[in-house]
Amino acid sequence: MSTQEDHSDDIALAGEYVLRLLDDVERRAFEARMANDAHLRDLVRDWESQLAPLADDIAPVTPPAAVKARLQTVLFPDAKPRRGKLWAWVSGGLVAASLVVGALLLGPLLDPDIGTAPTFVASVSAEDGSLVVLASFVAETNTLELSREAGAALPGRVLELWLIAEGAEAPVSLGVLPETPTTRIDVPQTLAGQMAGGALAISDEPPGGSPTGAPTGAVLAVGPITDA
Amino acid sequence: MRERTDIEDMIVQVGLGDRAAFSALYDATSAKLFGVCLRVLNNRAEAEDTLQDAFVKVWQKADRYSVNGNSPMTWLITLARNAAIDKLRARKAGSVDIDAVHDLSDGSPTPEGAAIAASERKRLMGCLDELEADRSDAVRRAYLDGDSYKELAERFDVPLNTMRTWLRRSLLKLKDCLSR
């Protein structure tokens, strides 16, 4: 076989390899050669990049959030539970992408006429500002003051507030937000002790709140609970 | 959608063990890669498993990403496609054929497509058009649907060896054209 034919053969072989058309024996033989042959590796790389535009026509499809959660568990079993749970719960491309976390300018914005200084604060916000709820927790009285600065429930729907405690198995409902922009929630003692290091989130739910005890609608906003 | 360089940066960060970058990379690219897995596997549960496998490989191999010199989306798509075809072959090696489930897309095909230069696409399509219609169809089926030689031979109703000769010739013609 001439060098030219040899070369042609490798071009075709590399193409078959990239297309996954070789049988197992051929594929292993090719991979063994490739390990020691930069030219073969180049041929493979070129085919991969030259054929890749075929994938342009494949429409993206958002995978279910559970895939990312499982991936997280598989890859990072040592990760802090809170982070993992929070991530698992709110992940899912659109939701995750639209969330912003961070407590900004909270102190001055919160209702100043409350006598007791808050222990923790949170800005539960959607990134586009379509929903912003400022939260302030007073540990002495176990009360959570909420001020909805922007956004509202969709017609025929309600907003439900959740506590995602550090290391918790699942979010716990703190109740459905009223239509009024401000409200005060008495937090049960057991939950009050779980505020530190946790996060607050708001989901879209049917009237009366989630029927299941877990969020059933979209997670609209989330914010970490930080020291006031 | 993100620029190609953003995705490249994320892969490099992932290669350094950056979990936040991995999360961002997943958010930016998982829909496209899930689309690729669905296209090959035509089965949602299998595509979900495969997407997970593919991202495990992304995490494990990201530090070697720059070695082969492909664009970041090509690298990611190749990983996902290969994982999906492996899954497909493993399924077909078993006896039960799973009902195909066609998934409706929930996005337009354009955004990530922009990650691959339009000129490369134009060139490939032009070169595929220079092949006879059924031969270019065979290349597409192998790439997009993970068809094997056996399946291609059945589809085009030719002996397996003939199919292979056809396809290898098509690849050489394609390469000639792409190198022009």
Short mmCIF file of C-alpha atoms in Angstrom, two decimals:
data_model
loop_
_atom_site.label_atom_id
_atom_site.label_comp_id
_atom_site.label_asym_id
_atom_site.label_seq_id
_atom_site.Cartn_x
_atom_site.Cartn_y
_atom_site.Cartn_z
CA MET A 1 0.00 0.00 0.00
CA SER A 2 1.41 3.38 -0.90
CA THR A 3 1.80 6.17 1.60
CA GLN A 4 -1.03 8.01 -0.11
CA GLU A 5 -3.40 5.07 0.28
CA ASP A 6 -2.26 4.66 3.83
CA HIS A 7 -3.12 8.24 4.52
CA SER A 8 -6.53 7.99 2.84
CA ASP A 9 -7.24 4.89 4.83
CA ASP A 10 -6.50 6.70 8.07
CA ILE A 11 -8.67 9.66 7.09
CA ALA A 12 -11.62 7.36 6.49
CA LEU A 13 -10.85 5.32 9.59
CA ALA A 14 -10.69 8.44 11.75
CA GLY A 15 -14.05 9.53 10.29
CA GLU A 16 -15.56 6.15 11.07
CA TYR A 17 -14.13 6.38 14.55
CA VAL A 18 -15.70 9.80 15.15
CA LEU A 19 -19.02 8.62 13.75
CA ARG A 20 -18.81 5.59 16.08
CA LEU A 21 -19.08 3.21 13.16
CA LEU A 22 -16.15 0.95 14.07
CA ASP A 23 -16.90 -2.29 15.85
CA ASP A 24 -15.40 -2.87 19.28
CA VAL A 25 -12.28 -4.65 18.03
CA GLU A 26 -11.55 -2.02 15.39
CA ARG A 27 -12.24 0.76 17.80
CA ARG A 28 -9.87 -0.55 20.42
CA ALA A 29 -7.17 -1.11 17.82
CA PHE A 30 -7.65 2.42 16.55
CA GLU A 31 -7.50 3.89 20.04
CA ALA A 32 -4.31 1.96 20.76
CA ARG A 33 -2.72 3.42 17.64
CA MET A 34 -4.05 6.87 18.42
CA ALA A 35 -2.38 6.86 21.83
CA ASN A 36 1.01 6.95 20.12
CA ASP A 37 0.18 8.80 16.94
CA ALA A 38 -0.32 12.55 17.01
CA HIS A 39 -1.32 12.57 13.36
CA LEU A 40 -4.23 10.21 14.02
CA ARG A 41 -5.30 12.36 16.96
CA ASP A 42 -5.29 15.39 14.67
CA LEU A 43 -7.41 13.56 12.12
CA VAL A 44 -9.92 12.69 14.84
CA ARG A 45 -9.99 16.23 16.19
CA ASP A 46 -10.55 17.62 12.69
CA TRP A 47 -13.43 15.25 12.02
CA GLU A 48 -14.98 16.07 15.37
CA SER A 49 -14.91 19.77 14.68
CA GLN A 50 -15.87 19.48 11.02
CA LEU A 51 -18.88 17.27 11.71
CA ALA A 52 -19.99 19.14 14.83
CA PRO A 53 -22.10 21.68 12.86
CA LEU A 54 -24.49 18.78 12.22
CA ALA A 55 -25.53 19.22 15.83
CA ASP A 56 -26.54 22.84 15.22
CA ASP A 57 -30.00 21.77 14.17
CA ILE A 58 -30.64 19.90 17.38
CA ALA A 59 -32.88 22.04 19.54
CA PRO A 60 -31.88 22.51 23.16
CA VAL A 61 -34.20 20.88 25.68
CA THR A 62 -34.00 21.89 29.32
CA PRO A 63 -33.33 18.77 31.39
CA PRO A 64 -35.29 18.19 34.62
CA ALA A 65 -33.73 19.74 37.71
CA ALA A 66 -33.31 16.30 39.25
CA VAL A 67 -30.48 15.51 36.83
CA LYS A 68 -28.35 18.33 38.20
CA ALA A 69 -29.17 17.32 41.75
CA ARG A 70 -28.14 13.72 41.11
CA LEU A 71 -25.00 14.86 39.38
CA GLN A 72 -24.16 16.99 42.38
CA THR A 73 -24.66 14.06 44.72
CA VAL A 74 -22.54 11.75 42.60
CA LEU A 75 -19.66 14.16 42.11
CA PHE A 76 -19.59 16.05 45.37
CA PRO A 77 -20.80 13.72 48.11
CA ASP A 78 -18.69 15.67 50.58
CA ALA A 79 -20.39 18.96 49.79
CA LYS A 80 -22.08 20.78 52.63
CA PRO A 81 -25.66 19.56 52.78
CA ARG A 82 -27.21 22.99 52.83
CA ARG A 83 -25.55 24.00 49.62
CA GLY A 84 -26.42 20.72 47.99
CA LYS A 85 -30.04 20.80 49.07
CA LEU A 86 -30.50 24.40 48.14
CA TRP A 87 -28.88 23.84 44.81
CA ALA A 88 -30.83 20.70 44.15
CA TRP A 89 -34.04 22.36 45.02
CA VAL A 90 -33.75 25.54 43.07
CA SER A 91 -31.71 24.20 40.17
CA GLY A 92 -33.10 23.80 36.73
CA GLY A 93 -31.78 26.14 34.14
CA LEU A 94 -34.40 28.84 33.97
CA VAL A 95 -35.04 29.11 37.64
CA ALA A 96 -31.41 29.01 38.63
CA ALA A 97 -30.48 31.52 35.98
CA SER A 98 -33.14 33.98 37.06
CA LEU A 99 -32.25 33.98 40.70
CA VAL A 100 -29.96 36.36 42.38
CA VAL A 101 -28.62 35.76 45.83
CA GLY A 102 -27.30 38.43 47.99
CA ALA A 103 -28.43 40.64 50.75
CA LEU A 104 -28.06 44.18 49.57
CA LEU A 105 -28.90 47.39 51.34
CA LEU A 106 -31.19 45.56 53.65
CA GLY A 107 -30.85 47.35 56.92
CA PRO A 108 -31.88 50.83 55.82
CA LEU A 109 -34.80 49.59 53.74
CA LEU A 110 -36.42 47.59 56.45
CA ASP A 111 -39.18 49.05 58.47
CA PRO A 112 -37.39 51.33 60.92
CA ASP A 113 -40.15 51.60 63.47
CA ILE A 114 -39.78 48.09 64.76
CA GLY A 115 -38.34 48.46 68.18
CA THR A 116 -36.10 45.44 68.23
CA ALA A 117 -33.09 45.07 66.01
CA PRO A 118 -33.28 42.12 63.65
CA THR A 119 -30.96 39.16 64.06
CA PHE A 120 -31.01 37.99 60.49
CA VAL A 121 -32.02 39.52 57.19
CA ALA A 122 -32.60 38.23 53.68
CA SER A 123 -33.42 39.71 50.31
CA VAL A 124 -35.61 37.21 48.57
CA SER A 125 -35.39 38.39 45.00
CA ALA A 126 -35.77 37.43 41.39
CA GLU A 127 -32.91 38.60 39.25
CA ASP A 128 -35.06 40.69 36.97
CA GLY A 129 -36.58 42.44 39.95
CA SER A 130 -40.03 41.05 39.16
CA LEU A 131 -40.30 39.93 42.77
CA VAL A 132 -38.45 41.37 45.72
CA VAL A 133 -39.33 40.57 49.32
CA LEU A 134 -37.17 41.85 52.14
CA ALA A 135 -37.16 39.73 55.26
CA SER A 136 -35.99 40.58 58.73
CA PHE A 137 -36.00 38.09 61.57
CA VAL A 138 -36.08 39.12 65.20
CA ALA A 139 -34.82 36.26 67.31
CA GLU A 140 -36.07 37.69 70.60
CA THR A 141 -39.67 37.43 69.47
CA ASN A 142 -39.32 34.76 66.78
CA THR A 143 -40.99 37.06 64.31
CA LEU A 144 -40.26 37.44 60.66
CA GLU A 145 -41.09 40.82 59.18
CA LEU A 146 -41.70 40.76 55.47
CA SER A 147 -41.91 43.65 53.06
CA ARG A 148 -42.81 42.98 49.46
CA GLU A 149 -41.02 45.70 47.53
CA ALA A 150 -41.85 44.53 44.04
CA GLY A 151 -44.02 41.96 42.33
CA ALA A 152 -47.12 40.07 43.37
CA ALA A 153 -48.77 36.71 42.99
CA LEU A 154 -50.13 35.81 39.58
CA PRO A 155 -53.92 36.08 39.20
CA GLY A 156 -55.53 33.14 40.95
CA ARG A 157 -52.23 32.10 42.53
CA VAL A 158 -50.44 32.81 45.79
CA LEU A 159 -46.88 33.31 46.92
CA GLU A 160 -45.62 30.85 49.51
CA LEU A 161 -42.57 31.43 51.65
CA TRP A 162 -40.17 28.59 52.48
CA LEU A 163 -37.29 28.09 54.82
CA ILE A 164 -34.46 25.98 53.48
CA ALA A 165 -32.56 25.21 56.65
CA GLU A 166 -28.92 24.29 56.61
CA GLY A 167 -28.68 20.54 56.12
CA ALA A 168 -32.44 20.12 55.87
CA GLU A 169 -33.93 17.35 53.80
CA ALA A 170 -36.55 19.60 52.29
CA PRO A 171 -37.83 23.16 52.46
CA VAL A 172 -40.37 23.90 55.17
CA SER A 173 -43.30 26.23 54.56
CA LEU A 174 -43.44 29.43 56.56
CA GLY A 175 -46.81 30.24 55.13
CA VAL A 176 -48.61 31.92 52.29
CA LEU A 177 -47.92 35.62 51.84
CA PRO A 178 -50.96 37.89 52.12
CA GLU A 179 -51.93 40.35 49.41
CA THR A 180 -50.81 43.23 51.57
CA PRO A 181 -47.22 44.24 50.93
CA THR A 182 -46.09 43.84 54.52
CA THR A 183 -46.74 41.10 56.99
CA ARG A 184 -45.40 39.54 60.11
CA ILE A 185 -45.02 35.81 60.59
CA ASP A 186 -44.60 34.12 63.94
CA VAL A 187 -41.99 31.48 63.39
CA PRO A 188 -42.28 28.31 65.46
CA GLN A 189 -39.41 27.89 67.90
CA THR A 190 -38.09 24.79 66.14
CA LEU A 191 -37.83 26.62 62.85
CA ALA A 192 -36.52 29.81 64.40
CA GLY A 193 -33.47 27.88 65.50
CA GLN A 194 -32.82 26.89 61.89
CA MET A 195 -32.65 30.36 60.39
CA ALA A 196 -28.91 30.75 60.71
CA GLY A 197 -27.12 29.56 57.60
CA GLY A 198 -30.35 28.84 55.78
CA ALA A 199 -32.16 30.51 52.94
CA LEU A 200 -35.62 31.82 52.21
CA ALA A 201 -37.42 31.14 48.98
CA ILE A 202 -40.76 32.01 47.44
CA SER A 203 -42.68 29.73 45.15
CA ASP A 204 -45.77 30.13 43.00
CA GLU A 205 -48.60 28.01 44.43
CA PRO A 206 -52.35 27.44 44.12
CA PRO A 207 -54.72 29.33 46.48
CA GLY A 208 -54.24 28.13 50.03
CA GLY A 209 -50.65 27.19 49.36
CA SER A 210 -48.93 24.02 48.30
CA PRO A 211 -51.23 21.04 48.82
CA THR A 212 -48.30 18.69 49.28
CA GLY A 213 -46.19 20.37 51.91
CA ALA A 214 -43.43 20.87 49.36
CA PRO A 215 -43.16 23.53 46.69
CA THR A 216 -45.23 22.56 43.66
CA GLY A 217 -44.87 25.63 41.48
CA ALA A 218 -41.95 27.59 40.12
CA VAL A 219 -39.40 28.93 42.57
CA LEU A 220 -39.66 32.64 41.89
CA ALA A 221 -37.13 34.07 44.27
CA VAL A 222 -34.55 33.01 46.79
CA GLY A 223 -32.14 34.69 49.14
CA PRO A 224 -29.66 33.55 51.77
CA ILE A 225 -30.27 34.40 55.39
CA THR A 226 -27.43 36.55 56.65
CA ASP A 227 -26.54 38.24 59.89
CA ALA A 228 -28.17 41.59 60.21
CA MET B 1 -26.72 33.09 25.20
CA ARG B 2 -23.13 32.91 26.25
CA GLU B 3 -20.16 33.59 24.10
CA ARG B 4 -17.89 30.78 23.16
CA THR B 5 -15.09 32.22 25.24
CA ASP B 6 -17.27 32.21 28.36
CA ILE B 7 -17.84 28.50 27.98
CA GLU B 8 -14.16 27.97 27.38
CA ASP B 9 -13.34 29.88 30.58
CA MET B 10 -15.83 27.80 32.52
CA ILE B 11 -14.30 24.55 31.26
CA VAL B 12 -10.85 25.76 32.27
CA GLN B 13 -12.15 26.64 35.74
CA VAL B 14 -13.87 23.28 36.01
CA GLY B 15 -10.52 21.71 35.14
CA LEU B 16 -9.15 23.41 38.25
CA GLY B 17 -11.88 21.85 40.36
CA ASP B 18 -14.14 24.89 40.56
CA ARG B 19 -17.61 23.62 41.49
CA ALA B 20 -19.34 26.94 40.95
CA ALA B 21 -17.92 27.04 37.43
CA PHE B 22 -19.18 23.50 36.92
CA SER B 23 -22.66 24.58 37.98
CA ALA B 24 -22.53 27.56 35.63
CA LEU B 25 -21.25 25.39 32.78
CA TYR B 26 -24.09 22.96 33.39
CA ASP B 27 -26.65 25.76 33.34
CA ALA B 28 -25.19 27.20 30.15
CA THR B 29 -24.84 23.99 28.14
CA SER B 30 -26.99 21.21 29.59
CA ALA B 31 -30.02 22.04 27.40
CA LYS B 32 -28.01 21.69 24.22
CA LEU B 33 -26.35 18.48 25.40
CA PHE B 34 -29.69 17.08 26.60
CA GLY B 35 -31.04 17.81 23.11
CA VAL B 36 -28.15 15.84 21.63
CA CYS B 37 -28.77 12.89 23.98
CA LEU B 38 -32.49 12.93 23.21
CA ARG B 39 -31.83 13.02 19.49
CA VAL B 40 -29.62 9.94 19.65
CA LEU B 41 -31.56 7.99 22.25
CA ASN B 42 -35.14 9.08 21.64
CA ASN B 43 -35.88 8.16 25.20
CA ARG B 44 -36.14 10.67 27.99
CA ALA B 45 -35.05 8.49 30.92
CA GLU B 46 -32.01 7.20 29.06
CA ALA B 47 -31.16 10.70 27.88
CA GLU B 48 -31.26 11.96 31.49
CA ASP B 49 -28.90 9.20 32.63
CA THR B 50 -26.61 9.88 29.71
CA LEU B 51 -26.56 13.61 30.34
CA GLN B 52 -25.50 12.87 33.89
CA ASP B 53 -22.77 10.50 32.65
CA ALA B 54 -21.59 13.09 30.16
CA PHE B 55 -21.24 15.78 32.82
CA VAL B 56 -19.39 13.39 35.11
CA LYS B 57 -16.92 13.03 32.23
CA VAL B 58 -16.84 16.79 31.80
CA TRP B 59 -15.84 17.12 35.45
CA GLN B 60 -13.22 14.39 35.14
CA LYS B 61 -11.75 15.45 31.82
CA ALA B 62 -11.98 19.22 31.91
CA ASP B 63 -8.32 19.56 32.89
CA ARG B 64 -7.40 17.89 29.61
CA TYR B 65 -9.82 19.94 27.55
CA SER B 66 -7.25 22.15 25.86
CA VAL B 67 -5.11 19.23 24.78
CA ASN B 68 -7.02 18.35 21.66
CA GLY B 69 -7.70 21.89 20.53
CA ASN B 70 -11.37 21.63 19.64
CA SER B 71 -13.82 24.44 20.33
CA PRO B 72 -15.54 24.14 23.71
CA MET B 73 -18.98 23.29 22.30
CA THR B 74 -17.48 20.71 19.95
CA TRP B 75 -15.71 19.14 22.89
CA LEU B 76 -18.89 19.06 24.98
CA ILE B 77 -21.12 17.85 22.16
CA THR B 78 -18.64 15.10 21.29
CA LEU B 79 -18.62 13.91 24.90
CA ALA B 80 -22.41 13.87 25.09
CA ARG B 81 -22.88 12.28 21.70
CA ASN B 82 -20.38 9.52 22.39
CA ALA B 83 -21.99 8.79 25.75
CA ALA B 84 -25.41 8.67 24.08
CA ILE B 85 -24.26 6.34 21.31
CA ASP B 86 -22.61 4.04 23.84
CA LYS B 87 -25.92 3.92 25.68
CA LEU B 88 -27.79 3.29 22.44
CA ARG B 89 -25.50 0.41 21.52
CA ALA B 90 -25.79 -1.07 24.99
CA ARG B 91 -29.57 -0.94 24.69
CA LYS B 92 -29.57 -2.53 21.26
CA ALA B 93 -27.26 -5.27 22.48
CA GLY B 94 -30.13 -6.20 24.79
CA SER B 95 -33.22 -7.76 23.30
CA VAL B 96 -35.93 -5.31 24.23
CA ASP B 97 -36.43 -2.30 22.07
CA ILE B 98 -37.76 0.59 24.04
CA ASP B 99 -40.60 2.61 22.64
CA ALA B 100 -39.41 5.77 21.07
CA VAL B 101 -40.54 8.89 22.80
CA HIS B 102 -40.40 12.02 20.76
CA ASP B 103 -39.81 15.03 22.88
CA LEU B 104 -41.05 18.43 22.05
CA SER B 105 -38.36 20.98 22.07
CA ASP B 106 -38.73 23.80 24.52
CA GLY B 107 -36.24 26.07 22.90
CA SER B 108 -35.10 27.32 19.55
CA PRO B 109 -32.08 25.65 17.99
CA THR B 110 -30.24 28.84 17.33
CA PRO B 111 -28.49 30.17 20.45
CA GLU B 112 -25.81 27.58 21.14
CA GLY B 113 -25.55 26.91 17.45
CA ALA B 114 -23.92 30.27 17.20
CA ALA B 115 -21.08 28.83 19.24
CA ILE B 116 -19.94 27.03 16.15
CA ALA B 117 -18.92 29.37 13.43
CA ALA B 118 -21.55 29.80 10.75
CA SER B 119 -18.91 29.50 8.08
CA GLU B 120 -17.90 26.03 9.26
CA ARG B 121 -21.50 25.00 9.10
CA LYS B 122 -21.96 26.43 5.65
CA ARG B 123 -18.90 24.63 4.43
CA LEU B 124 -19.98 21.28 5.85
CA MET B 125 -23.47 21.60 4.42
CA GLY B 126 -22.05 22.57 1.04
CA CYS B 127 -19.74 19.57 1.04
CA LEU B 128 -22.49 17.19 2.15
CA ASP B 129 -24.58 18.51 -0.73
CA GLU B 130 -21.84 17.48 -3.13
CA LEU B 131 -22.39 13.86 -2.11
CA GLU B 132 -25.23 11.86 -3.53
CA ALA B 133 -28.35 12.41 -1.45
CA ASP B 134 -28.47 8.96 0.15
CA ARG B 135 -24.76 9.05 0.94
CA SER B 136 -24.95 12.34 2.75
CA ASP B 137 -28.06 11.06 4.49
CA ALA B 138 -26.03 8.08 5.73
CA VAL B 139 -23.39 10.39 7.21
CA ARG B 140 -26.08 12.45 8.94
CA ARG B 141 -27.77 9.34 10.30
CA ALA B 142 -24.52 8.03 11.68
CA TYR B 143 -23.76 11.33 13.36
CA LEU B 144 -27.17 12.45 14.55
CA ASP B 145 -28.95 9.16 15.20
CA GLY B 146 -26.00 6.95 16.01
CA ASP B 147 -26.87 4.47 13.27
CA SER B 148 -24.44 1.55 12.95
CA TYR B 149 -23.25 0.07 9.66
CA LYS B 150 -25.76 -2.72 10.11
CA GLU B 151 -28.63 -0.29 10.51
CA LEU B 152 -27.47 1.84 7.61
CA ALA B 153 -27.15 -1.25 5.38
CA GLU B 154 -30.70 -2.27 6.24
CA ARG B 155 -32.04 1.21 5.70
CA PHE B 156 -30.40 1.61 2.29
CA ASP B 157 -30.95 -2.03 1.46
CA VAL B 158 -27.37 -2.86 0.51
CA PRO B 159 -24.93 -5.47 1.85
CA LEU B 160 -23.02 -4.34 4.91
CA ASN B 161 -19.66 -4.33 3.11
CA THR B 162 -21.09 -2.20 0.34
CA MET B 163 -22.45 0.20 2.90
CA ARG B 164 -19.06 0.51 4.49
CA THR B 165 -17.32 1.07 1.16
CA TRP B 166 -19.89 3.76 0.31
CA LEU B 167 -19.48 5.52 3.57
CA ARG B 168 -15.70 5.44 3.60
CA ARG B 169 -15.66 6.87 0.09
CA SER B 170 -18.13 9.52 1.15
CA LEU B 171 -15.89 10.46 4.06
CA LEU B 172 -12.89 10.83 1.76
CA LYS B 173 -14.88 12.99 -0.66
CA LEU B 174 -16.13 15.03 2.22
CA LYS B 175 -12.62 15.53 3.55
CA ASP B 176 -11.39 16.56 0.10
CA CYS B 177 -14.13 19.11 -0.13
CA LEU B 178 -13.64 20.38 3.44
CA SER B 179 -9.92 20.80 2.81
CA ARG B 180 -10.40 22.87 -0.32
#
